[in-house]
mmCIF file of C-alpha atoms in Angstrom:
data_model
loop_
_atom_site.group_PDB
_atom_site.id
_atom_site.type_symbol
_atom_site.label_atom_id
_atom_site.label_comp_id
_atom_site.label_asym_id
_atom_site.label_seq_id
_atom_site.Cartn_x
_atom_site.Cartn_y
_atom_site.Cartn_z
ATOM 1 C CA UNK A 2 80.623 238.104 -49.762
ATOM 2 C CA UNK A 3 77.974 235.406 -49.975
ATOM 3 C CA UNK A 4 76.083 235.287 -53.262
ATOM 4 C CA UNK A 5 72.478 236.334 -52.499
ATOM 5 C CA UNK A 6 71.259 233.884 -55.138
ATOM 6 C CA UNK A 7 72.561 230.961 -53.084
ATOM 7 C CA UNK A 8 70.655 232.034 -49.953
ATOM 8 C CA UNK A 9 67.233 230.585 -50.971
ATOM 9 C CA UNK A 10 68.876 227.252 -51.840
ATOM 10 C CA UNK A 11 70.701 227.242 -48.490
ATOM 11 C CA UNK A 12 67.493 228.009 -46.616
ATOM 12 C CA UNK A 13 65.678 225.236 -48.482
ATOM 13 C CA UNK A 14 68.391 222.703 -47.641
ATOM 14 C CA UNK A 15 68.370 223.818 -44.008
ATOM 15 C CA UNK A 16 64.598 223.383 -43.827
ATOM 16 C CA UNK A 17 64.731 219.955 -45.482
ATOM 17 C CA UNK A 18 67.423 218.669 -43.112
ATOM 18 C CA UNK A 19 65.607 219.955 -40.039
ATOM 19 C CA UNK A 20 62.264 218.563 -41.230
ATOM 20 C CA UNK A 21 63.801 215.164 -41.989
ATOM 21 C CA UNK A 22 65.525 215.023 -38.587
ATOM 22 C CA UNK A 23 62.333 215.955 -36.725
ATOM 23 C CA UNK A 24 60.261 213.508 -38.794
ATOM 24 C CA UNK A 25 62.660 210.614 -38.120
ATOM 25 C CA UNK A 26 62.784 211.458 -34.416
ATOM 26 C CA UNK A 27 58.984 211.588 -34.129
ATOM 27 C CA UNK A 28 58.603 208.413 -36.178
ATOM 28 C CA UNK A 29 60.988 206.516 -33.898
ATOM 29 C CA UNK A 30 59.259 207.810 -30.794
ATOM 30 C CA UNK A 31 55.821 207.011 -32.203
ATOM 31 C CA UNK A 32 56.901 203.491 -33.161
ATOM 32 C CA UNK A 33 58.071 202.807 -29.617
ATOM 33 C CA UNK A 34 54.892 204.167 -28.045
ATOM 34 C CA UNK A 35 52.681 202.100 -30.379
ATOM 35 C CA UNK A 36 54.205 198.719 -29.483
ATOM 36 C CA UNK A 37 52.008 197.992 -26.399
ATOM 37 C CA UNK A 38 48.871 198.859 -28.373
ATOM 38 C CA UNK A 39 49.539 196.865 -31.551
ATOM 39 C CA UNK A 40 51.750 194.042 -30.224
ATOM 40 C CA UNK A 41 50.149 193.111 -26.922
ATOM 41 C CA UNK A 42 52.052 191.007 -24.419
ATOM 42 C CA UNK A 43 50.362 188.186 -22.481
ATOM 43 C CA UNK A 44 49.958 190.424 -19.443
ATOM 44 C CA UNK A 45 47.485 192.527 -21.442
ATOM 45 C CA UNK A 46 45.252 189.574 -22.335
ATOM 46 C CA UNK A 47 43.755 189.565 -18.845
ATOM 47 C CA UNK A 48 43.301 193.314 -18.499
ATOM 48 C CA UNK A 49 40.192 195.259 -19.404
ATOM 49 C CA UNK A 50 39.012 198.839 -19.300
ATOM 50 C CA UNK A 51 41.033 201.241 -17.168
ATOM 51 C CA UNK A 52 43.438 198.545 -15.947
ATOM 52 C CA UNK A 53 44.385 197.673 -19.516
ATOM 53 C CA UNK A 54 44.801 201.335 -20.459
ATOM 54 C CA UNK A 55 47.065 201.953 -17.443
ATOM 55 C CA UNK A 56 49.229 198.963 -18.318
ATOM 56 C CA UNK A 57 49.487 199.941 -21.982
ATOM 57 C CA UNK A 58 50.376 203.544 -21.234
ATOM 58 C CA UNK A 59 52.804 202.439 -18.542
ATOM 59 C CA UNK A 60 54.616 200.277 -21.079
ATOM 60 C CA UNK A 61 54.435 203.095 -23.629
ATOM 61 C CA UNK A 62 56.022 205.525 -21.150
ATOM 62 C CA UNK A 63 58.905 203.126 -20.584
ATOM 63 C CA UNK A 64 59.462 202.588 -24.290
ATOM 64 C CA UNK A 65 59.291 206.323 -24.972
ATOM 65 C CA UNK A 66 61.992 206.828 -22.341
ATOM 66 C CA UNK A 67 64.119 204.127 -23.994
ATOM 67 C CA UNK A 68 63.827 205.784 -27.411
ATOM 68 C CA UNK A 69 64.724 209.167 -25.933
ATOM 69 C CA UNK A 70 67.816 207.640 -24.329
ATOM 70 C CA UNK A 71 69.057 206.691 -27.786
ATOM 71 C CA UNK A 72 68.340 210.249 -28.943
ATOM 72 C CA UNK A 73 70.406 211.515 -26.024
ATOM 73 C CA UNK A 74 73.418 209.696 -27.457
ATOM 74 C CA UNK A 75 72.712 211.265 -30.864
ATOM 75 C CA UNK A 76 72.625 214.757 -29.341
ATOM 76 C CA UNK A 77 76.163 214.408 -27.959
ATOM 77 C CA UNK A 78 77.646 212.524 -30.926
ATOM 78 C CA UNK A 79 78.902 215.738 -32.573
ATOM 79 C CA UNK A 80 77.497 215.010 -36.015
ATOM 80 C CA UNK A 81 78.553 217.861 -38.257
ATOM 81 C CA UNK A 82 75.296 217.891 -40.216
ATOM 82 C CA UNK A 83 73.258 218.290 -37.011
ATOM 83 C CA UNK A 84 75.537 220.934 -35.542
ATOM 84 C CA UNK A 85 75.448 222.856 -38.827
ATOM 85 C CA UNK A 86 71.675 222.989 -39.074
ATOM 86 C CA UNK A 87 70.683 222.966 -35.387
ATOM 87 C CA UNK A 88 73.843 224.395 -33.736
ATOM 88 C CA UNK A 89 75.688 222.724 -30.870
ATOM 89 C CA UNK A 90 73.999 225.030 -28.353
ATOM 90 C CA UNK A 91 70.509 223.908 -29.380
ATOM 91 C CA UNK A 92 71.504 220.249 -29.390
ATOM 92 C CA UNK A 93 72.883 220.648 -25.863
ATOM 93 C CA UNK A 94 69.667 222.371 -24.779
ATOM 94 C CA UNK A 95 67.656 219.514 -26.311
ATOM 95 C CA UNK A 96 69.892 217.036 -24.457
ATOM 96 C CA UNK A 97 69.154 218.671 -21.088
ATOM 97 C CA UNK A 98 65.415 218.981 -21.750
ATOM 98 C CA UNK A 99 65.234 215.389 -22.972
ATOM 99 C CA UNK A 100 66.947 214.204 -19.792
ATOM 100 C CA UNK A 101 64.239 215.774 -17.655
ATOM 101 C CA UNK A 102 61.520 214.275 -19.864
ATOM 102 C CA UNK A 103 63.134 210.846 -19.510
ATOM 103 C CA UNK A 104 63.045 211.219 -15.721
ATOM 104 C CA UNK A 105 59.327 212.045 -15.854
ATOM 105 C CA UNK A 106 58.568 209.066 -18.094
ATOM 106 C CA UNK A 107 60.652 206.764 -15.887
ATOM 107 C CA UNK A 108 58.628 207.864 -12.860
ATOM 108 C CA UNK A 109 55.323 207.325 -14.683
ATOM 109 C CA UNK A 110 56.354 203.919 -16.071
ATOM 110 C CA UNK A 111 56.131 201.853 -12.837
ATOM 111 C CA UNK A 112 53.333 203.974 -11.330
ATOM 112 C CA UNK A 113 51.020 203.235 -14.267
ATOM 113 C CA UNK A 114 52.026 199.577 -14.537
ATOM 114 C CA UNK A 115 51.643 198.880 -10.813
ATOM 115 C CA UNK A 116 48.442 200.927 -10.809
ATOM 116 C CA UNK A 117 46.923 198.454 -13.261
ATOM 117 C CA UNK A 118 47.409 195.756 -10.577
ATOM 118 C CA UNK A 119 46.242 197.924 -7.665
ATOM 119 C CA UNK A 120 49.931 198.408 -6.760
ATOM 120 C CA UNK A 121 50.467 194.732 -5.945
ATOM 121 C CA UNK A 122 54.219 194.120 -6.069
ATOM 122 C CA UNK A 123 55.544 191.079 -7.938
ATOM 123 C CA UNK A 124 57.007 188.209 -5.850
ATOM 124 C CA UNK A 125 60.691 188.228 -4.944
ATOM 125 C CA UNK A 126 61.527 185.310 -7.232
ATOM 126 C CA UNK A 127 64.376 184.681 -9.650
ATOM 127 C CA UNK A 128 62.056 184.543 -12.671
ATOM 128 C CA UNK A 129 61.255 188.215 -12.151
ATOM 129 C CA UNK A 130 64.861 189.298 -12.767
ATOM 130 C CA UNK A 131 63.820 191.575 -15.698
ATOM 131 C CA UNK A 132 61.550 193.490 -13.308
ATOM 132 C CA UNK A 133 64.339 193.764 -10.732
ATOM 133 C CA UNK A 134 66.600 195.056 -13.492
ATOM 134 C CA UNK A 135 63.936 197.663 -14.115
ATOM 135 C CA UNK A 136 64.024 198.732 -10.464
ATOM 136 C CA UNK A 137 67.784 199.147 -10.636
ATOM 137 C CA UNK A 138 67.385 201.147 -13.856
ATOM 138 C CA UNK A 139 64.733 203.339 -12.225
ATOM 139 C CA UNK A 140 67.140 204.271 -9.435
ATOM 140 C CA UNK A 141 70.103 204.691 -11.792
ATOM 141 C CA UNK A 142 68.281 206.908 -14.310
ATOM 142 C CA UNK A 143 66.816 209.194 -11.654
ATOM 143 C CA UNK A 144 70.229 209.426 -9.992
ATOM 144 C CA UNK A 145 71.899 210.367 -13.287
ATOM 145 C CA UNK A 146 69.317 213.025 -14.086
ATOM 146 C CA UNK A 147 69.225 214.344 -10.521
ATOM 147 C CA UNK A 148 72.998 214.678 -10.263
ATOM 148 C CA UNK A 149 73.120 216.315 -13.706
ATOM 149 C CA UNK A 150 70.464 218.890 -12.817
ATOM 150 C CA UNK A 151 72.036 219.772 -9.452
ATOM 151 C CA UNK A 152 75.679 219.220 -10.431
ATOM 152 C CA UNK A 153 76.649 222.811 -9.649
ATOM 153 C CA UNK A 154 75.321 222.467 -6.108
ATOM 154 C CA UNK A 155 77.021 219.161 -5.334
ATOM 155 C CA UNK A 156 80.584 218.665 -4.030
ATOM 156 C CA UNK A 157 81.659 217.192 -7.362
ATOM 157 C CA UNK A 158 84.140 218.621 -9.804
ATOM 158 C CA UNK A 159 83.001 218.889 -13.414
ATOM 159 C CA UNK A 160 85.573 216.298 -14.480
ATOM 160 C CA UNK A 161 84.382 213.804 -11.851
ATOM 161 C CA UNK A 162 80.739 214.362 -12.735
ATOM 162 C CA UNK A 163 81.507 213.965 -16.436
ATOM 163 C CA UNK A 164 83.291 210.642 -15.882
ATOM 164 C CA UNK A 165 80.459 209.320 -13.702
ATOM 165 C CA UNK A 166 77.829 210.589 -16.138
ATOM 166 C CA UNK A 167 79.434 208.970 -19.163
ATOM 167 C CA UNK A 168 79.933 205.578 -17.506
ATOM 168 C CA UNK A 169 76.468 205.685 -15.936
ATOM 169 C CA UNK A 170 74.785 206.464 -19.249
ATOM 170 C CA UNK A 171 76.626 203.631 -21.006
ATOM 171 C CA UNK A 172 75.521 201.112 -18.371
ATOM 172 C CA UNK A 173 71.983 202.488 -18.392
ATOM 173 C CA UNK A 174 71.487 202.251 -22.147
ATOM 174 C CA UNK A 175 72.813 198.676 -22.201
ATOM 175 C CA UNK A 176 70.505 197.627 -19.362
ATOM 176 C CA UNK A 177 67.495 199.363 -20.931
ATOM 177 C CA UNK A 178 67.647 197.076 -23.962
ATOM 178 C CA UNK A 179 68.096 194.003 -21.760
ATOM 179 C CA UNK A 180 65.151 195.036 -19.589
ATOM 180 C CA UNK A 181 62.875 195.813 -22.551
ATOM 181 C CA UNK A 182 63.807 192.647 -24.412
ATOM 182 C CA UNK A 183 63.079 190.261 -21.535
ATOM 183 C CA UNK A 184 60.347 191.950 -19.498
ATOM 184 C CA UNK A 185 57.673 191.787 -22.214
ATOM 185 C CA UNK A 186 56.620 189.141 -24.743
ATOM 186 C CA UNK A 187 56.006 191.948 -27.242
ATOM 187 C CA UNK A 188 59.676 191.745 -28.226
ATOM 188 C CA UNK A 189 59.832 188.000 -28.811
ATOM 189 C CA UNK A 190 59.455 188.352 -32.580
ATOM 190 C CA UNK A 191 58.286 190.515 -35.453
ATOM 191 C CA UNK A 192 58.502 194.281 -35.816
ATOM 192 C CA UNK A 193 59.142 195.043 -32.111
ATOM 193 C CA UNK A 194 62.089 192.630 -31.922
ATOM 194 C CA UNK A 195 63.564 194.009 -35.156
ATOM 195 C CA UNK A 196 63.110 197.565 -33.892
ATOM 196 C CA UNK A 197 64.717 196.713 -30.551
ATOM 197 C CA UNK A 198 67.787 195.184 -32.212
ATOM 198 C CA UNK A 199 67.992 198.091 -34.650
ATOM 199 C CA UNK A 200 67.863 200.655 -31.835
ATOM 200 C CA UNK A 201 70.427 198.706 -29.811
ATOM 201 C CA UNK A 202 72.679 198.489 -32.863
ATOM 202 C CA UNK A 203 72.411 202.231 -33.503
ATOM 203 C CA UNK A 204 73.202 203.002 -29.868
ATOM 204 C CA UNK A 205 76.159 200.629 -29.956
ATOM 205 C CA UNK A 206 77.608 202.199 -33.110
ATOM 206 C CA UNK A 207 77.148 205.685 -31.654
ATOM 207 C CA UNK A 208 78.939 204.761 -28.431
ATOM 208 C CA UNK A 209 81.809 203.166 -30.347
ATOM 209 C CA UNK A 210 82.083 206.282 -32.526
ATOM 210 C CA UNK A 211 82.120 208.570 -29.481
ATOM 211 C CA UNK A 212 84.788 206.603 -27.616
ATOM 212 C CA UNK A 213 86.980 206.144 -30.705
ATOM 213 C CA UNK A 214 86.888 209.903 -31.355
ATOM 214 C CA UNK A 215 87.844 210.591 -27.721
ATOM 215 C CA UNK A 216 90.797 208.213 -27.943
ATOM 216 C CA UNK A 217 91.974 209.774 -31.200
ATOM 217 C CA UNK A 218 91.677 213.306 -29.785
ATOM 218 C CA UNK A 219 93.815 212.561 -26.721
#
Protein backbone atom coordinates (compact mmCIF):
# COMPACT_ATOMS: atom_id res chain seq x y z
CA UNK A 1 0.00 0.00 0.00
CA UNK A 2 1.22 3.48 -0.88
CA UNK A 3 2.31 5.58 2.09
CA UNK A 4 -0.22 8.44 2.40
CA UNK A 5 2.58 10.73 3.54
CA UNK A 6 4.27 10.43 0.15
CA UNK A 7 1.13 11.49 -1.74
CA UNK A 8 1.51 15.28 -1.21
CA UNK A 9 5.14 15.10 -2.36
CA UNK A 10 4.10 13.10 -5.44
CA UNK A 11 1.36 15.59 -6.26
CA UNK A 12 3.80 18.49 -5.87
CA UNK A 13 6.33 16.85 -8.20
CA UNK A 14 3.59 16.11 -10.73
CA UNK A 15 2.44 19.73 -10.65
CA UNK A 16 6.00 21.05 -11.00
CA UNK A 17 6.77 18.83 -14.00
CA UNK A 18 3.52 19.72 -15.75
CA UNK A 19 3.98 23.44 -15.04
CA UNK A 20 7.57 23.37 -16.31
CA UNK A 21 6.56 21.51 -19.49
CA UNK A 22 3.71 23.93 -20.22
CA UNK A 23 5.90 26.95 -19.46
CA UNK A 24 8.68 25.76 -21.79
CA UNK A 25 6.17 24.98 -24.53
CA UNK A 26 4.52 28.41 -24.26
CA UNK A 27 7.89 30.14 -24.08
CA UNK A 28 9.07 28.44 -27.28
CA UNK A 29 5.83 29.25 -29.06
CA UNK A 30 5.91 32.85 -27.86
CA UNK A 31 9.52 33.27 -28.96
CA UNK A 32 8.66 32.11 -32.47
CA UNK A 33 5.63 34.38 -32.74
CA UNK A 34 7.62 37.42 -31.54
CA UNK A 35 10.34 37.20 -34.21
CA UNK A 36 8.50 39.20 -36.94
CA UNK A 37 7.69 41.95 -34.45
CA UNK A 38 11.11 42.39 -32.83
CA UNK A 39 13.43 41.28 -35.67
CA UNK A 40 11.87 42.79 -38.76
CA UNK A 41 12.91 41.59 -42.19
CA UNK A 42 13.47 44.02 -45.08
CA UNK A 43 10.03 43.26 -46.48
CA UNK A 44 8.52 44.95 -43.41
CA UNK A 45 10.44 48.20 -43.89
CA UNK A 46 8.10 49.25 -46.69
CA UNK A 47 4.85 48.23 -45.02
CA UNK A 48 2.67 50.45 -42.89
CA UNK A 49 -0.59 50.18 -41.02
CA UNK A 50 -2.81 47.22 -41.85
CA UNK A 51 -0.46 45.89 -44.55
CA UNK A 52 2.40 45.69 -42.07
CA UNK A 53 0.20 44.02 -39.45
CA UNK A 54 -0.99 41.41 -41.97
CA UNK A 55 2.57 40.62 -43.01
CA UNK A 56 3.79 40.37 -39.42
CA UNK A 57 0.95 38.13 -38.32
CA UNK A 58 1.31 36.04 -41.47
CA UNK A 59 4.96 35.43 -40.62
CA UNK A 60 4.02 34.78 -36.99
CA UNK A 61 1.45 32.17 -38.06
CA UNK A 62 4.08 30.36 -40.10
CA UNK A 63 6.61 30.40 -37.29
CA UNK A 64 4.00 29.22 -34.78
CA UNK A 65 3.25 26.29 -37.09
CA UNK A 66 6.98 25.50 -37.31
CA UNK A 67 7.34 25.47 -33.52
CA UNK A 68 4.29 23.24 -33.16
CA UNK A 69 5.79 20.81 -35.67
CA UNK A 70 8.76 20.35 -33.36
CA UNK A 71 6.34 19.78 -30.47
CA UNK A 72 4.62 17.13 -32.56
CA UNK A 73 7.87 15.17 -32.62
CA UNK A 74 8.15 15.56 -28.84
CA UNK A 75 4.63 14.18 -28.35
CA UNK A 76 5.49 10.92 -30.12
CA UNK A 77 9.02 10.54 -28.73
CA UNK A 78 7.85 8.33 -25.84
CA UNK A 79 9.66 10.23 -23.11
CA UNK A 80 9.00 8.40 -19.87
CA UNK A 81 8.78 11.58 -17.80
CA UNK A 82 6.07 13.01 -20.09
CA UNK A 83 4.11 9.77 -20.26
CA UNK A 84 4.28 9.45 -16.47
CA UNK A 85 2.91 12.90 -15.75
CA UNK A 86 0.67 13.47 -18.78
CA UNK A 87 -0.12 9.86 -19.84
CA UNK A 88 0.38 8.51 -23.35
CA UNK A 89 -3.33 8.96 -24.12
CA UNK A 90 -3.22 12.70 -23.40
CA UNK A 91 -0.01 13.16 -25.37
CA UNK A 92 -1.63 11.40 -28.34
CA UNK A 93 -4.70 13.61 -28.01
CA UNK A 94 -2.44 16.69 -27.91
CA UNK A 95 -0.65 15.38 -31.02
CA UNK A 96 -3.92 15.12 -32.97
CA UNK A 97 -5.20 18.52 -31.81
CA UNK A 98 -1.86 20.15 -32.57
CA UNK A 99 -1.94 18.71 -36.09
CA UNK A 100 -5.26 20.41 -36.79
CA UNK A 101 -3.96 23.69 -35.35
CA UNK A 102 -0.89 23.46 -37.59
CA UNK A 103 -3.16 23.04 -40.62
CA UNK A 104 -5.11 26.17 -39.64
CA UNK A 105 -1.93 28.20 -39.16
CA UNK A 106 -0.51 26.93 -42.46
CA UNK A 107 -3.67 28.10 -44.24
CA UNK A 108 -3.53 31.52 -42.57
CA UNK A 109 0.20 31.98 -43.24
CA UNK A 110 0.06 32.65 -47.03
CA UNK A 111 -3.39 34.29 -46.90
CA UNK A 112 -2.16 36.98 -44.49
CA UNK A 113 1.18 37.45 -46.25
CA UNK A 114 -0.34 37.71 -49.73
CA UNK A 115 -3.10 39.89 -48.31
CA UNK A 116 -0.49 42.46 -47.30
CA UNK A 117 0.40 42.76 -51.02
CA UNK A 118 -3.20 42.75 -52.26
CA UNK A 119 -2.69 39.08 -53.22
CA UNK A 120 -0.06 39.89 -55.85
CA UNK A 121 1.86 36.67 -56.51
CA UNK A 122 5.66 36.77 -56.62
CA UNK A 123 7.35 36.29 -60.03
CA UNK A 124 8.23 32.80 -61.24
CA UNK A 125 11.97 33.35 -60.87
CA UNK A 126 14.75 31.19 -59.47
CA UNK A 127 15.56 33.67 -56.69
CA UNK A 128 12.15 32.98 -55.17
CA UNK A 129 12.96 29.31 -54.52
CA UNK A 130 12.32 29.69 -50.74
CA UNK A 131 8.77 30.84 -51.53
CA UNK A 132 8.26 27.92 -53.92
CA UNK A 133 9.52 25.61 -51.17
CA UNK A 134 6.84 27.15 -49.00
CA UNK A 135 4.16 26.32 -51.58
CA UNK A 136 5.31 22.71 -51.67
CA UNK A 137 5.28 22.64 -47.85
CA UNK A 138 1.76 24.10 -47.81
CA UNK A 139 0.49 21.27 -50.00
CA UNK A 140 2.47 18.60 -48.13
CA UNK A 141 1.38 19.69 -44.64
CA UNK A 142 -2.30 19.93 -45.56
CA UNK A 143 -2.08 16.54 -47.27
CA UNK A 144 -0.49 14.96 -44.18
CA UNK A 145 -3.09 16.42 -41.84
CA UNK A 146 -5.98 15.67 -44.19
CA UNK A 147 -4.98 12.04 -44.69
CA UNK A 148 -4.43 11.64 -40.94
CA UNK A 149 -7.86 13.04 -40.07
CA UNK A 150 -9.70 10.94 -42.67
CA UNK A 151 -7.43 7.88 -42.55
CA UNK A 152 -10.25 5.56 -41.51
CA UNK A 153 -12.30 6.58 -44.54
CA UNK A 154 -9.51 6.18 -47.09
CA UNK A 155 -8.48 2.96 -48.87
CA UNK A 156 -5.23 2.84 -46.91
CA UNK A 157 -4.17 0.25 -44.40
CA UNK A 158 -2.94 1.54 -41.05
CA UNK A 159 0.57 0.24 -41.77
CA UNK A 160 0.71 2.03 -45.14
CA UNK A 161 -0.61 5.26 -43.67
CA UNK A 162 1.88 5.05 -40.81
CA UNK A 163 4.83 4.60 -43.18
CA UNK A 164 3.68 7.50 -45.38
CA UNK A 165 2.99 9.68 -42.34
CA UNK A 166 6.39 9.10 -40.78
CA UNK A 167 8.35 9.76 -43.98
CA UNK A 168 6.18 12.76 -44.85
CA UNK A 169 6.66 14.34 -41.43
CA UNK A 170 10.43 13.87 -41.59
CA UNK A 171 10.62 15.58 -44.99
CA UNK A 172 8.26 18.33 -43.85
CA UNK A 173 10.20 19.23 -40.71
CA UNK A 174 13.48 19.36 -42.65
CA UNK A 175 11.98 21.61 -45.33
CA UNK A 176 10.34 23.88 -42.75
CA UNK A 177 13.72 24.89 -41.35
CA UNK A 178 15.13 25.42 -44.84
CA UNK A 179 12.13 27.54 -45.82
CA UNK A 180 12.22 29.63 -42.63
CA UNK A 181 15.97 30.14 -42.76
CA UNK A 182 16.07 31.43 -46.34
CA UNK A 183 12.71 33.12 -46.89
CA UNK A 184 13.24 35.90 -44.34
CA UNK A 185 16.20 38.11 -43.41
CA UNK A 186 15.09 37.86 -39.78
CA UNK A 187 17.11 34.65 -39.48
CA UNK A 188 20.36 35.97 -40.91
CA UNK A 189 21.89 36.54 -37.47
CA UNK A 190 21.26 37.08 -33.78
CA UNK A 191 18.61 35.51 -31.58
CA UNK A 192 16.35 34.27 -34.43
CA UNK A 193 19.21 32.44 -36.17
CA UNK A 194 20.35 30.88 -32.88
CA UNK A 195 16.78 29.84 -32.10
CA UNK A 196 16.31 28.36 -35.57
CA UNK A 197 19.48 26.26 -35.30
CA UNK A 198 18.56 25.21 -31.76
CA UNK A 199 15.08 24.10 -32.84
CA UNK A 200 16.49 22.28 -35.86
CA UNK A 201 19.06 20.57 -33.64
CA UNK A 202 16.39 19.48 -31.16
CA UNK A 203 14.22 18.11 -33.95
CA UNK A 204 17.19 16.28 -35.44
CA UNK A 205 18.13 14.66 -32.12
CA UNK A 206 14.51 13.64 -31.54
CA UNK A 207 14.23 12.02 -34.97
CA UNK A 208 17.51 10.16 -34.49
CA UNK A 209 16.32 8.95 -31.08
CA UNK A 210 12.99 7.76 -32.51
CA UNK A 211 14.54 5.86 -35.42
CA UNK A 212 17.29 4.31 -33.28
CA UNK A 213 14.68 3.05 -30.80
CA UNK A 214 12.63 1.56 -33.66
CA UNK A 215 15.68 -0.25 -35.03
CA UNK A 216 16.58 -1.61 -31.60
CA UNK A 217 13.00 -2.80 -30.97
CA UNK A 218 12.79 -4.78 -34.22
